[in-house]
PDB file of C-alpha atoms and ligand atoms in Angstrom:
ATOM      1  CA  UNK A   1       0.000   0.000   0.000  1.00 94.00           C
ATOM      2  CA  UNK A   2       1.378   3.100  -0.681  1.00 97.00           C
ATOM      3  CA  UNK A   3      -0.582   6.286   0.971  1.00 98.00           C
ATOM      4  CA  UNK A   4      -0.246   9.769   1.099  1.00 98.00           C
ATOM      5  CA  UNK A   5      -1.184  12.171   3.750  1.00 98.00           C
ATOM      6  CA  UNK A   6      -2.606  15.646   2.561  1.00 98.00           C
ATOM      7  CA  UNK A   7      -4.344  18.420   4.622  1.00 98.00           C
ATOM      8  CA  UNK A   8      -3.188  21.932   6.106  1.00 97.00           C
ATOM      9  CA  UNK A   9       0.155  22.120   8.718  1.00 96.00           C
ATOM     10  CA  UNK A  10      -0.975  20.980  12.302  1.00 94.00           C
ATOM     11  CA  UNK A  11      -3.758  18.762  10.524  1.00 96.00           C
ATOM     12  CA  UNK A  12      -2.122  15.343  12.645  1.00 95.00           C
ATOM     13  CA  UNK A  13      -0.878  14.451   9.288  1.00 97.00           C
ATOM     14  CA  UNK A  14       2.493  13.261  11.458  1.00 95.00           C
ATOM     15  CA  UNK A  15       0.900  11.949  14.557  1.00 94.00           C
ATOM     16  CA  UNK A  16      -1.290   9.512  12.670  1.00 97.00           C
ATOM     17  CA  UNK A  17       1.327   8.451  10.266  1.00 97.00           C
ATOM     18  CA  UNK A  18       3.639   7.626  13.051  1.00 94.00           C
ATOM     19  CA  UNK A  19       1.068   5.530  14.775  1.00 95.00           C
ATOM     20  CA  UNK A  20      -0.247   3.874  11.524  1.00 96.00           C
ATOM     21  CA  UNK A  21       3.594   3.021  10.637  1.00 96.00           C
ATOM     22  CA  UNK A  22       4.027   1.102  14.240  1.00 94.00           C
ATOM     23  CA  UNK A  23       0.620  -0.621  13.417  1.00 94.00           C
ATOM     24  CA  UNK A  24       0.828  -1.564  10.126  1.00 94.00           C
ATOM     25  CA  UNK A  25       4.752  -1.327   9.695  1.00 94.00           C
ATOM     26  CA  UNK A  26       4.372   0.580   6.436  1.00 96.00           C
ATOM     27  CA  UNK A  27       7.531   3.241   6.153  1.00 97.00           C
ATOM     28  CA  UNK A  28       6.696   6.385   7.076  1.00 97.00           C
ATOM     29  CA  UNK A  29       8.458   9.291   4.897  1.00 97.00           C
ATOM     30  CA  UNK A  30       7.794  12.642   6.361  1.00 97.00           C
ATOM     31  CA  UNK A  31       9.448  15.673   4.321  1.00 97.00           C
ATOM     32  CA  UNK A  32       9.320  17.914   7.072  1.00 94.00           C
ATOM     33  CA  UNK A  33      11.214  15.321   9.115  1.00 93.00           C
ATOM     34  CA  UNK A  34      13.918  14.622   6.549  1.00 95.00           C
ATOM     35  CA  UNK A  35      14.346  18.581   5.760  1.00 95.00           C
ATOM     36  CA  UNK A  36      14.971  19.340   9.847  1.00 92.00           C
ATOM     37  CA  UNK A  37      17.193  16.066   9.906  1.00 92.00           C
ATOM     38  CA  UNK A  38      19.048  17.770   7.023  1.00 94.00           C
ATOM     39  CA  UNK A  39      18.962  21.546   8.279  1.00 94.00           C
ATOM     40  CA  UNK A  40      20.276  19.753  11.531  1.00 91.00           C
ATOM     41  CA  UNK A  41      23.396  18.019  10.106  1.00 94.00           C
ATOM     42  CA  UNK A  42      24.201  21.461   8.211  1.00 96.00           C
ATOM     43  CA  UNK A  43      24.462  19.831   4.573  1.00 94.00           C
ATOM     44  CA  UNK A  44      24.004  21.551   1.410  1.00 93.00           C
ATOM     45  CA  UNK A  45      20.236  20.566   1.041  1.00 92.00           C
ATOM     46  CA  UNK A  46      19.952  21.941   4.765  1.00 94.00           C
ATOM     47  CA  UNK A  47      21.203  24.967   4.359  1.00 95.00           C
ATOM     48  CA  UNK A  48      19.122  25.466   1.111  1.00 94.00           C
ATOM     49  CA  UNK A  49      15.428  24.611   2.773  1.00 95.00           C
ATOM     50  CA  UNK A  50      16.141  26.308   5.892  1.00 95.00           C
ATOM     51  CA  UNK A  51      15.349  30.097   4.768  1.00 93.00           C
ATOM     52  CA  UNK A  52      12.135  28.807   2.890  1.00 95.00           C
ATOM     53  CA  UNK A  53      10.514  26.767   6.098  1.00 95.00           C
ATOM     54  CA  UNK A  54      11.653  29.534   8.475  1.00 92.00           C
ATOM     55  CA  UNK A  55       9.431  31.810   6.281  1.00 92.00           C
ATOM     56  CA  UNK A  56       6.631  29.144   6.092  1.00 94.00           C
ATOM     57  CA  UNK A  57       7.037  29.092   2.389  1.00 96.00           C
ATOM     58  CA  UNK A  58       7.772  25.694   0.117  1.00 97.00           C
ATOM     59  CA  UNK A  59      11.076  24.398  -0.511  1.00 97.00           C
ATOM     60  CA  UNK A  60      11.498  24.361  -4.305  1.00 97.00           C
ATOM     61  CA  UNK A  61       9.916  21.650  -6.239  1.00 97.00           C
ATOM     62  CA  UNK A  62      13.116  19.986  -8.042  1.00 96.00           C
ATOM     63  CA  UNK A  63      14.896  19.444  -4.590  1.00 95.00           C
ATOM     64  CA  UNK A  64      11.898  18.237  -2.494  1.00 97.00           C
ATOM     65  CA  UNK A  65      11.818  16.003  -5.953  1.00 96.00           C
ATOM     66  CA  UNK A  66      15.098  14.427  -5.479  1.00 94.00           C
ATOM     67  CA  UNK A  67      15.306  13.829  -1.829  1.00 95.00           C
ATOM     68  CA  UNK A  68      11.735  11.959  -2.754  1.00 96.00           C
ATOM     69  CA  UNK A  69      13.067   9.627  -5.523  1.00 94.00           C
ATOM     70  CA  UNK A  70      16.158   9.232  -2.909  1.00 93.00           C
ATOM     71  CA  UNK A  71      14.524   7.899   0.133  1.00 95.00           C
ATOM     72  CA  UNK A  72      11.555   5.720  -2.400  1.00 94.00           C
ATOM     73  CA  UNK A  73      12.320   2.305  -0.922  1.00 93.00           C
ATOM     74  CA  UNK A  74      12.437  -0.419  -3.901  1.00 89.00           C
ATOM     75  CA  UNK A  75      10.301  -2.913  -2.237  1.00 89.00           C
ATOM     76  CA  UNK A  76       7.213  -2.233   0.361  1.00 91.00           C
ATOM     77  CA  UNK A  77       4.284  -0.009   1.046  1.00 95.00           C
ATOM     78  CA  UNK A  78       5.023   3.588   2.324  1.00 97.00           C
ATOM     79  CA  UNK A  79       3.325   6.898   4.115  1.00 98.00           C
ATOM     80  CA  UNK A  80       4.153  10.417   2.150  1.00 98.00           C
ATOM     81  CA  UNK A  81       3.757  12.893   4.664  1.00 98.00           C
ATOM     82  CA  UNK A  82       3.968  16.170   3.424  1.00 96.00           C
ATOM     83  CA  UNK A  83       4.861  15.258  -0.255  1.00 98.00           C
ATOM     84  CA  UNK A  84       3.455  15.815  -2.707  1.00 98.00           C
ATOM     85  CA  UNK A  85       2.569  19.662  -1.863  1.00 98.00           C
ATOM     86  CA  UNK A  86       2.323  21.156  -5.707  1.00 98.00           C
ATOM     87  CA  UNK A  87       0.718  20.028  -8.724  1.00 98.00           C
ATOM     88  CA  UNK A  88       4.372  19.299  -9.892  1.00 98.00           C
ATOM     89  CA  UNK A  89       4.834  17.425  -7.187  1.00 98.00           C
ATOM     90  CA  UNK A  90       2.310  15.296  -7.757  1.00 98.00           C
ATOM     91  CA  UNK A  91       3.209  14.946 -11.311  1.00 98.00           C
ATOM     92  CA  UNK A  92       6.736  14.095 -10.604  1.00 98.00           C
ATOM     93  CA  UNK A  93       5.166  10.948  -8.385  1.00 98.00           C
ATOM     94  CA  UNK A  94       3.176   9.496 -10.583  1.00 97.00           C
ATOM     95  CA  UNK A  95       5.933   9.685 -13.210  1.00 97.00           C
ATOM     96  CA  UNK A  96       8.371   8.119 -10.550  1.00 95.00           C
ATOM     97  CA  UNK A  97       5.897   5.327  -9.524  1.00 96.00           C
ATOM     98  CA  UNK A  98       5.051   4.535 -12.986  1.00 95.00           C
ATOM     99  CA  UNK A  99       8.827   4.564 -13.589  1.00 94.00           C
ATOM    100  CA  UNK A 100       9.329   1.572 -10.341  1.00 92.00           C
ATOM    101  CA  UNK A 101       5.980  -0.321 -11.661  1.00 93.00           C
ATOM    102  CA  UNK A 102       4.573   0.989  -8.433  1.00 94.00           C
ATOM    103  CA  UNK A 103       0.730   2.395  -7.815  1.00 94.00           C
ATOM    104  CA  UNK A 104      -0.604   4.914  -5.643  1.00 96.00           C
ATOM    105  CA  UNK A 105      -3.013   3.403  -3.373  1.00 96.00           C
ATOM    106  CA  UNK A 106      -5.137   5.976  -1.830  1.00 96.00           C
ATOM    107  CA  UNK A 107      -4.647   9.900  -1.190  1.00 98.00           C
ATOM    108  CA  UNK A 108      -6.250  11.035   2.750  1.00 98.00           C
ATOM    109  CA  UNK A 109      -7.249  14.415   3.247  1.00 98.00           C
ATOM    110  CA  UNK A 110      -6.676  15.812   6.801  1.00 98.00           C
ATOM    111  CA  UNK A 111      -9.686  18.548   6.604  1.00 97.00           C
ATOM    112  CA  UNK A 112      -9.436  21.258   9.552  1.00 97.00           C
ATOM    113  CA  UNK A 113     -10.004  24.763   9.645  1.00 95.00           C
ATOM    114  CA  UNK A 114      -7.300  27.456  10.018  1.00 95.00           C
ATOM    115  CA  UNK A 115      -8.637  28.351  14.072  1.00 94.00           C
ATOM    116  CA  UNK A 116      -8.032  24.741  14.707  1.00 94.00           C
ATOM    117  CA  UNK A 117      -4.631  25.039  13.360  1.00 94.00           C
ATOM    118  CA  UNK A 118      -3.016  27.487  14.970  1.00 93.00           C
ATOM    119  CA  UNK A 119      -4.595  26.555  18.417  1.00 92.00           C
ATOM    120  CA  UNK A 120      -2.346  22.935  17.778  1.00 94.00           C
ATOM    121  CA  UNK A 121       0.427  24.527  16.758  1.00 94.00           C
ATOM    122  CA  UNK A 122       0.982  27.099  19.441  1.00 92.00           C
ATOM    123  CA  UNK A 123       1.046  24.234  21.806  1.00 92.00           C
ATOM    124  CA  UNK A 124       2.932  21.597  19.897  1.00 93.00           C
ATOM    125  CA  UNK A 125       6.501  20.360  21.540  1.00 95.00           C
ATOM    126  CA  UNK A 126       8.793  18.280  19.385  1.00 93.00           C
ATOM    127  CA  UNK A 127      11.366  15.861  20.414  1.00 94.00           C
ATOM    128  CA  UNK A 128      14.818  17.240  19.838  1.00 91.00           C
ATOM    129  CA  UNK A 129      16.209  13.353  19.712  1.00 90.00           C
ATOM    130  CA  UNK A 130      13.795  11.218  18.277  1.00 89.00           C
ATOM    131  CA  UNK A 131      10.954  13.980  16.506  1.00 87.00           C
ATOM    132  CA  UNK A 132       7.837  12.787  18.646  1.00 90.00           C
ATOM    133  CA  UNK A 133       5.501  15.238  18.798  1.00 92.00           C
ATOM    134  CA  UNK A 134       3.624  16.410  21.822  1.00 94.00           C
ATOM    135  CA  UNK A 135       0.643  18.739  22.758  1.00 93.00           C
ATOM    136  CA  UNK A 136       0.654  20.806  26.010  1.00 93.00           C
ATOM    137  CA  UNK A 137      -2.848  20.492  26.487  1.00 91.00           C
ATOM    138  CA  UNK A 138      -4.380  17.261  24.025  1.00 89.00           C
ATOM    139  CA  UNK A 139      -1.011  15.221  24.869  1.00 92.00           C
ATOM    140  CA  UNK A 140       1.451  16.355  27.371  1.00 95.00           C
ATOM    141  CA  UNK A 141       4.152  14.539  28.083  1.00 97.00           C
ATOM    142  CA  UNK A 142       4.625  12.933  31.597  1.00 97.00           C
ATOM    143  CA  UNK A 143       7.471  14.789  32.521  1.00 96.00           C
ATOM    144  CA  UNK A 144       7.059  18.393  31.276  1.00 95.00           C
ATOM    145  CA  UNK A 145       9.768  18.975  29.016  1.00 96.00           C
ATOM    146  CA  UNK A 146      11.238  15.378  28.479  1.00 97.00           C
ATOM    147  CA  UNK A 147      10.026  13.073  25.688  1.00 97.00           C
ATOM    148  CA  UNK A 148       8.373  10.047  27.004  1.00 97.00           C
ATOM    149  CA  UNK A 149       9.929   7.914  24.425  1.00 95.00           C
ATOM    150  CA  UNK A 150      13.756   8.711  24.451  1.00 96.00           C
ATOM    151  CA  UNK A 151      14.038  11.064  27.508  1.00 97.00           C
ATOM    152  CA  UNK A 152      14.799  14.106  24.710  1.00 97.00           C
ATOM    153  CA  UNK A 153      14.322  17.647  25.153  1.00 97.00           C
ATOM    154  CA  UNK A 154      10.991  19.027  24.162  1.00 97.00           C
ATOM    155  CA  UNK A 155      11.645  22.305  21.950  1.00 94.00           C
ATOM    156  CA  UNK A 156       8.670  24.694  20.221  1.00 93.00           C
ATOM    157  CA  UNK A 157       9.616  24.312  16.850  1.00 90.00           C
ATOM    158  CA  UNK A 158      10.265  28.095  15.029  1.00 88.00           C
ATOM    159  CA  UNK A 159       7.559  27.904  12.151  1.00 90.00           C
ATOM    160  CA  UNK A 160       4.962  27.119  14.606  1.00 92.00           C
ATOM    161  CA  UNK A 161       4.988  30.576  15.814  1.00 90.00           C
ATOM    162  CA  UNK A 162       1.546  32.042  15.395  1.00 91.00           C
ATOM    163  CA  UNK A 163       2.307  34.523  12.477  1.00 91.00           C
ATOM    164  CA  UNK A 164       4.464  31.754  10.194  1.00 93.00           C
ATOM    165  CA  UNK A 165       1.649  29.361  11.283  1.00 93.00           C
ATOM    166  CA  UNK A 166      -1.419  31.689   9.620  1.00 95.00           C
ATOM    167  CA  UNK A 167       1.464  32.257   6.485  1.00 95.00           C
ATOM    168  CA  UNK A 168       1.718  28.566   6.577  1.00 95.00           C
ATOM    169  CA  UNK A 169      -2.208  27.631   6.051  1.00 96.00           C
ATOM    170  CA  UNK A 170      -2.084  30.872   3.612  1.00 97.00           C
ATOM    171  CA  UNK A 171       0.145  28.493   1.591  1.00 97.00           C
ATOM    172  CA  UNK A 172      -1.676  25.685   1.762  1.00 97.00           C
ATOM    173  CA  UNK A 173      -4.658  27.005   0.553  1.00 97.00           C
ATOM    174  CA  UNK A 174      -2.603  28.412  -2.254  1.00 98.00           C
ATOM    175  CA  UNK A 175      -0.413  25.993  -3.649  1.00 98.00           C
ATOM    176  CA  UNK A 176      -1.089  22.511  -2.099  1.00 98.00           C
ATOM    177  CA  UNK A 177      -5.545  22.613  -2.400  1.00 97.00           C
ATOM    178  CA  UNK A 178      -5.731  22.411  -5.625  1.00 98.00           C
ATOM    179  CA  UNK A 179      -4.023  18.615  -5.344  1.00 98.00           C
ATOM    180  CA  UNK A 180      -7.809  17.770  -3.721  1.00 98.00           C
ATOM    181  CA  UNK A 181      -9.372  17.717  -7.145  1.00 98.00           C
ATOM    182  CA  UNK A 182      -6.907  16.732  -8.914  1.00 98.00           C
ATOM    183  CA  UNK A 183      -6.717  13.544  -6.722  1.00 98.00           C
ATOM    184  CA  UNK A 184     -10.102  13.908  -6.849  1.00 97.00           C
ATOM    185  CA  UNK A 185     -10.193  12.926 -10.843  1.00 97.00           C
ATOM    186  CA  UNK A 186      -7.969  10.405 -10.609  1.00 96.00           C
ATOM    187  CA  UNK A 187     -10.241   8.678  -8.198  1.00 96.00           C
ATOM    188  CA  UNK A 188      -8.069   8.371  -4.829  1.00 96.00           C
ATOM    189  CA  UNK A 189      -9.165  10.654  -2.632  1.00 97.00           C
ATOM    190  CA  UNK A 190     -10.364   9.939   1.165  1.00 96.00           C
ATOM    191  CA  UNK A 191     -11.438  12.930   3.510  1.00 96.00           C
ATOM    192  CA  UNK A 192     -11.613  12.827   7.268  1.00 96.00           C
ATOM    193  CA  UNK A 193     -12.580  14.734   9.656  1.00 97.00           C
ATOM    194  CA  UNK A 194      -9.335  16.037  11.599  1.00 97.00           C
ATOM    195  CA  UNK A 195     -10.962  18.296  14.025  1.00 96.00           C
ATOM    196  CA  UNK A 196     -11.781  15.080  15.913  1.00 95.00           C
ATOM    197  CA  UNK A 197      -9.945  13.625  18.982  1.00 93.00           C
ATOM    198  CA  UNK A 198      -6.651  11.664  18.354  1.00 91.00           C
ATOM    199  CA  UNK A 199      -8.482   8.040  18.992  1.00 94.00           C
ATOM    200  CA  UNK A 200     -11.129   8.676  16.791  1.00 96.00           C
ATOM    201  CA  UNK A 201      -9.251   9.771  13.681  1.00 97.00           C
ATOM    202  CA  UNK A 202      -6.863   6.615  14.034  1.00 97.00           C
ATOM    203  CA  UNK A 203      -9.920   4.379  14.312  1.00 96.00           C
ATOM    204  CA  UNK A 204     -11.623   6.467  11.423  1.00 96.00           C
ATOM    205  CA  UNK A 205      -7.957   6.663   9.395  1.00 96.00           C
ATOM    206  CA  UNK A 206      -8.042   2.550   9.607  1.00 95.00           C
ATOM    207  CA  UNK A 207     -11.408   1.954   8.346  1.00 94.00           C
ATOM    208  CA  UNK A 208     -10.958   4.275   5.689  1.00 91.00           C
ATOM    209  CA  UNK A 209      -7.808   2.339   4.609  1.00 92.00           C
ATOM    210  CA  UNK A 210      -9.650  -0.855   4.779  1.00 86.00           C
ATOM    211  CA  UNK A 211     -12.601  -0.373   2.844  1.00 74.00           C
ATOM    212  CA  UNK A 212     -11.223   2.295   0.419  1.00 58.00           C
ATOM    213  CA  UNK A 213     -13.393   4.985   1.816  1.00 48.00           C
TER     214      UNK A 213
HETATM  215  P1  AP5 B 301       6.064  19.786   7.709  1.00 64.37           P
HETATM  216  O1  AP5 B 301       6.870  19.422   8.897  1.00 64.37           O
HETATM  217  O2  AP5 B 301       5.595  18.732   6.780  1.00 64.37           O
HETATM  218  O3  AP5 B 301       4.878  20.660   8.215  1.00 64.37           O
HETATM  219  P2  AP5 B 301       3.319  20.611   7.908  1.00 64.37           P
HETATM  220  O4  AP5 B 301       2.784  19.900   6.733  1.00 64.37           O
HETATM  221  O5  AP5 B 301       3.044  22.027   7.947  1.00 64.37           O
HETATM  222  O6  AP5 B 301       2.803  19.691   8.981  1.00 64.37           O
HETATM  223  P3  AP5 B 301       3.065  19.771  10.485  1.00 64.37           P
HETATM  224  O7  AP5 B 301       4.236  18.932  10.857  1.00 64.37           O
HETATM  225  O8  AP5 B 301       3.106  21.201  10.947  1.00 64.37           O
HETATM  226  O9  AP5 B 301       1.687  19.210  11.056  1.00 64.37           O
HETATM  227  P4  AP5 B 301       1.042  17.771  11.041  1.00 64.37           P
HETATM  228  O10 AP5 B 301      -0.148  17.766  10.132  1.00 64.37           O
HETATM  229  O11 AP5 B 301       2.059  16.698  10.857  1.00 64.37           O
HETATM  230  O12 AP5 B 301       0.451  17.767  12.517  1.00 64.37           O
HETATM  231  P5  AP5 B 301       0.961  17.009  13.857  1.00 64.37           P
HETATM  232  O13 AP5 B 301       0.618  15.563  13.743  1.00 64.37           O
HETATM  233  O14 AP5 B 301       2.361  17.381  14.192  1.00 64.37           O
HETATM  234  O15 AP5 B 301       6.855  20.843   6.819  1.00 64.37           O
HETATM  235  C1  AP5 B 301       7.584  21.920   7.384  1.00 64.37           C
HETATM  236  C2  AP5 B 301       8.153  22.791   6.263  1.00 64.37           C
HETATM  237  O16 AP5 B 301       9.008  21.981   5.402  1.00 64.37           O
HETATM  238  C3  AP5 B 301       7.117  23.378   5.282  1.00 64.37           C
HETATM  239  O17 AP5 B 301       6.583  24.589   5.778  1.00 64.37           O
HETATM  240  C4  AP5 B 301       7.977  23.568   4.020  1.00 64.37           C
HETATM  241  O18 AP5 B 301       8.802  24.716   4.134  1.00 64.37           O
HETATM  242  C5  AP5 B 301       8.882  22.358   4.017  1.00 64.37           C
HETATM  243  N1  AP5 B 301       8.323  21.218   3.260  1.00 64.37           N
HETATM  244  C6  AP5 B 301       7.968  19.978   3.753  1.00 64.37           C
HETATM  245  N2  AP5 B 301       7.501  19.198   2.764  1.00 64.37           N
HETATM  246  C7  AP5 B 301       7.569  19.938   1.619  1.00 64.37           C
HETATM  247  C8  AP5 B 301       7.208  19.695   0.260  1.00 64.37           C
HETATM  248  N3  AP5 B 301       6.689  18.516  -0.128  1.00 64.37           N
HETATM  249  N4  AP5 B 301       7.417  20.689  -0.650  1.00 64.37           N
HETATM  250  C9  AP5 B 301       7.946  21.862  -0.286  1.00 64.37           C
HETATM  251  N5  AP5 B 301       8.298  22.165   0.988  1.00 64.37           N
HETATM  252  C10 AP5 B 301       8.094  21.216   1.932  1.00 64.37           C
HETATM  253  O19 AP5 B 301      -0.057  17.655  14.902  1.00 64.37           O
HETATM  254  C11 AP5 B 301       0.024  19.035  15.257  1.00 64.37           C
HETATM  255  C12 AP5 B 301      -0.276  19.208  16.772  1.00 64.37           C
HETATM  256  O20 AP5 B 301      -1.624  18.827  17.018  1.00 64.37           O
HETATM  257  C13 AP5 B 301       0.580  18.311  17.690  1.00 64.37           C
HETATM  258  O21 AP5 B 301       0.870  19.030  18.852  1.00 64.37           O
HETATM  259  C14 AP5 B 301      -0.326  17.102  17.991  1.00 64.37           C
HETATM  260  O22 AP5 B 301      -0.026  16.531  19.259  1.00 64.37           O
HETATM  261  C15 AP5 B 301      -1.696  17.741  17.963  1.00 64.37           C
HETATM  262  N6  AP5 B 301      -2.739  16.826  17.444  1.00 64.37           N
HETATM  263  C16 AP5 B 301      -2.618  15.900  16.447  1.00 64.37           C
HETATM  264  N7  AP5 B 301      -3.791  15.276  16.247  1.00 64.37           N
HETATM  265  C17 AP5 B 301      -4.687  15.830  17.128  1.00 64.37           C
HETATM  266  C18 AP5 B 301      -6.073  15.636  17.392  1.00 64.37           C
HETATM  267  N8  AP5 B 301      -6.815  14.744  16.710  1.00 64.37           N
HETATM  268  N9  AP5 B 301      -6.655  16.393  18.342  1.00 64.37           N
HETATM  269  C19 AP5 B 301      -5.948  17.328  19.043  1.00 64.37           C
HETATM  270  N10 AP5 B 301      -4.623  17.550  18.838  1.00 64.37           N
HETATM  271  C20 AP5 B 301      -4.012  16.827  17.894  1.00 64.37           C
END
């Protein structure tokens, strides 16, 4: 199965495909987790990305491209989080699937409104070791501060900031909605409802995947 996760930034796109990878063991590829990795270690694709997501804006299509068609594993179902974001992106997949005899599976859209949003945001805390993500009021950790997972420090990450947040949904609407209808034509599209609690949208995510919406 191979599965991509679209909807707006702070949608749960990560927390679900985290828990959906443990369940099912399909890889989970998150973009935004391989750009920090990379702004992180300092290398050249690092450096690149990091003025774009400090401004909320997209990283350009041809690299976000090739670190996809680099991290593709040859054999196995996968999770896209965050990829594709443009209709070029989503272009560029479907030629690179085709290209590995592979098929996209089904396309789930994460729908929330922009309130929501920035209410999860401003009280999101990320691992620094491991990237588990936190909320301080709809999932603290049990030690303030400390991940429960690795013990890692919990950090606010920069583009969650209110004002990068709202620039962040602004983009969103711009550049990454119109993939609904075109994954709407092409006959893959499942929504769900994201303003729901974190137990129901798993259990709503799983049926979904199950019966094909
Ligand atoms: P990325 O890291 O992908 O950011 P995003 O898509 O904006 O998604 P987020 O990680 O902010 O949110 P999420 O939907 O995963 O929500 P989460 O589960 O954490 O990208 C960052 C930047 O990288 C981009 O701005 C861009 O610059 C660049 N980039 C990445 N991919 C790119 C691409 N393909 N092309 C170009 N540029 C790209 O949940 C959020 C919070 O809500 C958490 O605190 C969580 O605990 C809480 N929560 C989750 N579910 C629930 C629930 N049901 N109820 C209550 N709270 C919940």
């Amino acid at each position: 199965m191979i599965v991509v996760f679209l909807g707006p930034p702070g949608s749960g796109k990560g927390t679900q495909a985290r828990e959906l990878s443990q369940k099912t063991g399909l890889l989970h590829i998150s973009t935004g987790d391989l750009l920090r990795e990379a702004v992180k270690k300092g290398t050249e694709l690092g450096k690149r990305a990091k003025e774009y997501m400090d401004r909320g804006e997209l990283v350009p299509d041809g690299l976000m491209v090739a670190m996809i068609e680099e991290v593709m594993p040859p054999e196995g179902g996968f999770i896209l989080d965050g990829f594709p974001r443009t209709v070029a992106q989503a272009l560029a997949l479907e030629e690179m699937l085709q290209r590995h005899g592979k098929e996209l599976s089904k396309v789930v859209l994460f729908e929330i409104q922009e309130e929501d949003v920035v209410q999860r945001l401003s009280g999101r805390l990320t691992c620094s070791n491991c990237g588990a993500v936190y909320h301080k009021v709809y999932n603290p950790p049990k030690r303030e501060g400390t991940c429960d997972l690795c013990g890692g420090k919990l950090f606010q990450r920069e583009d969650d900031r209110e004002e990068v947040a709202r620039k962040r949904f602004r983009v969103y609407q711009e550049q990454t909605q119109p993939l609904v209808e075109f994954y709407k034509r092409r006959n893959k599209l499942i929504s769900l409802n994201a303003r729901e609690n974190h137990r129901l949208v798993s259990q709503k995510l799983l049926e979904v995947l199950k019966d094909g919406g």
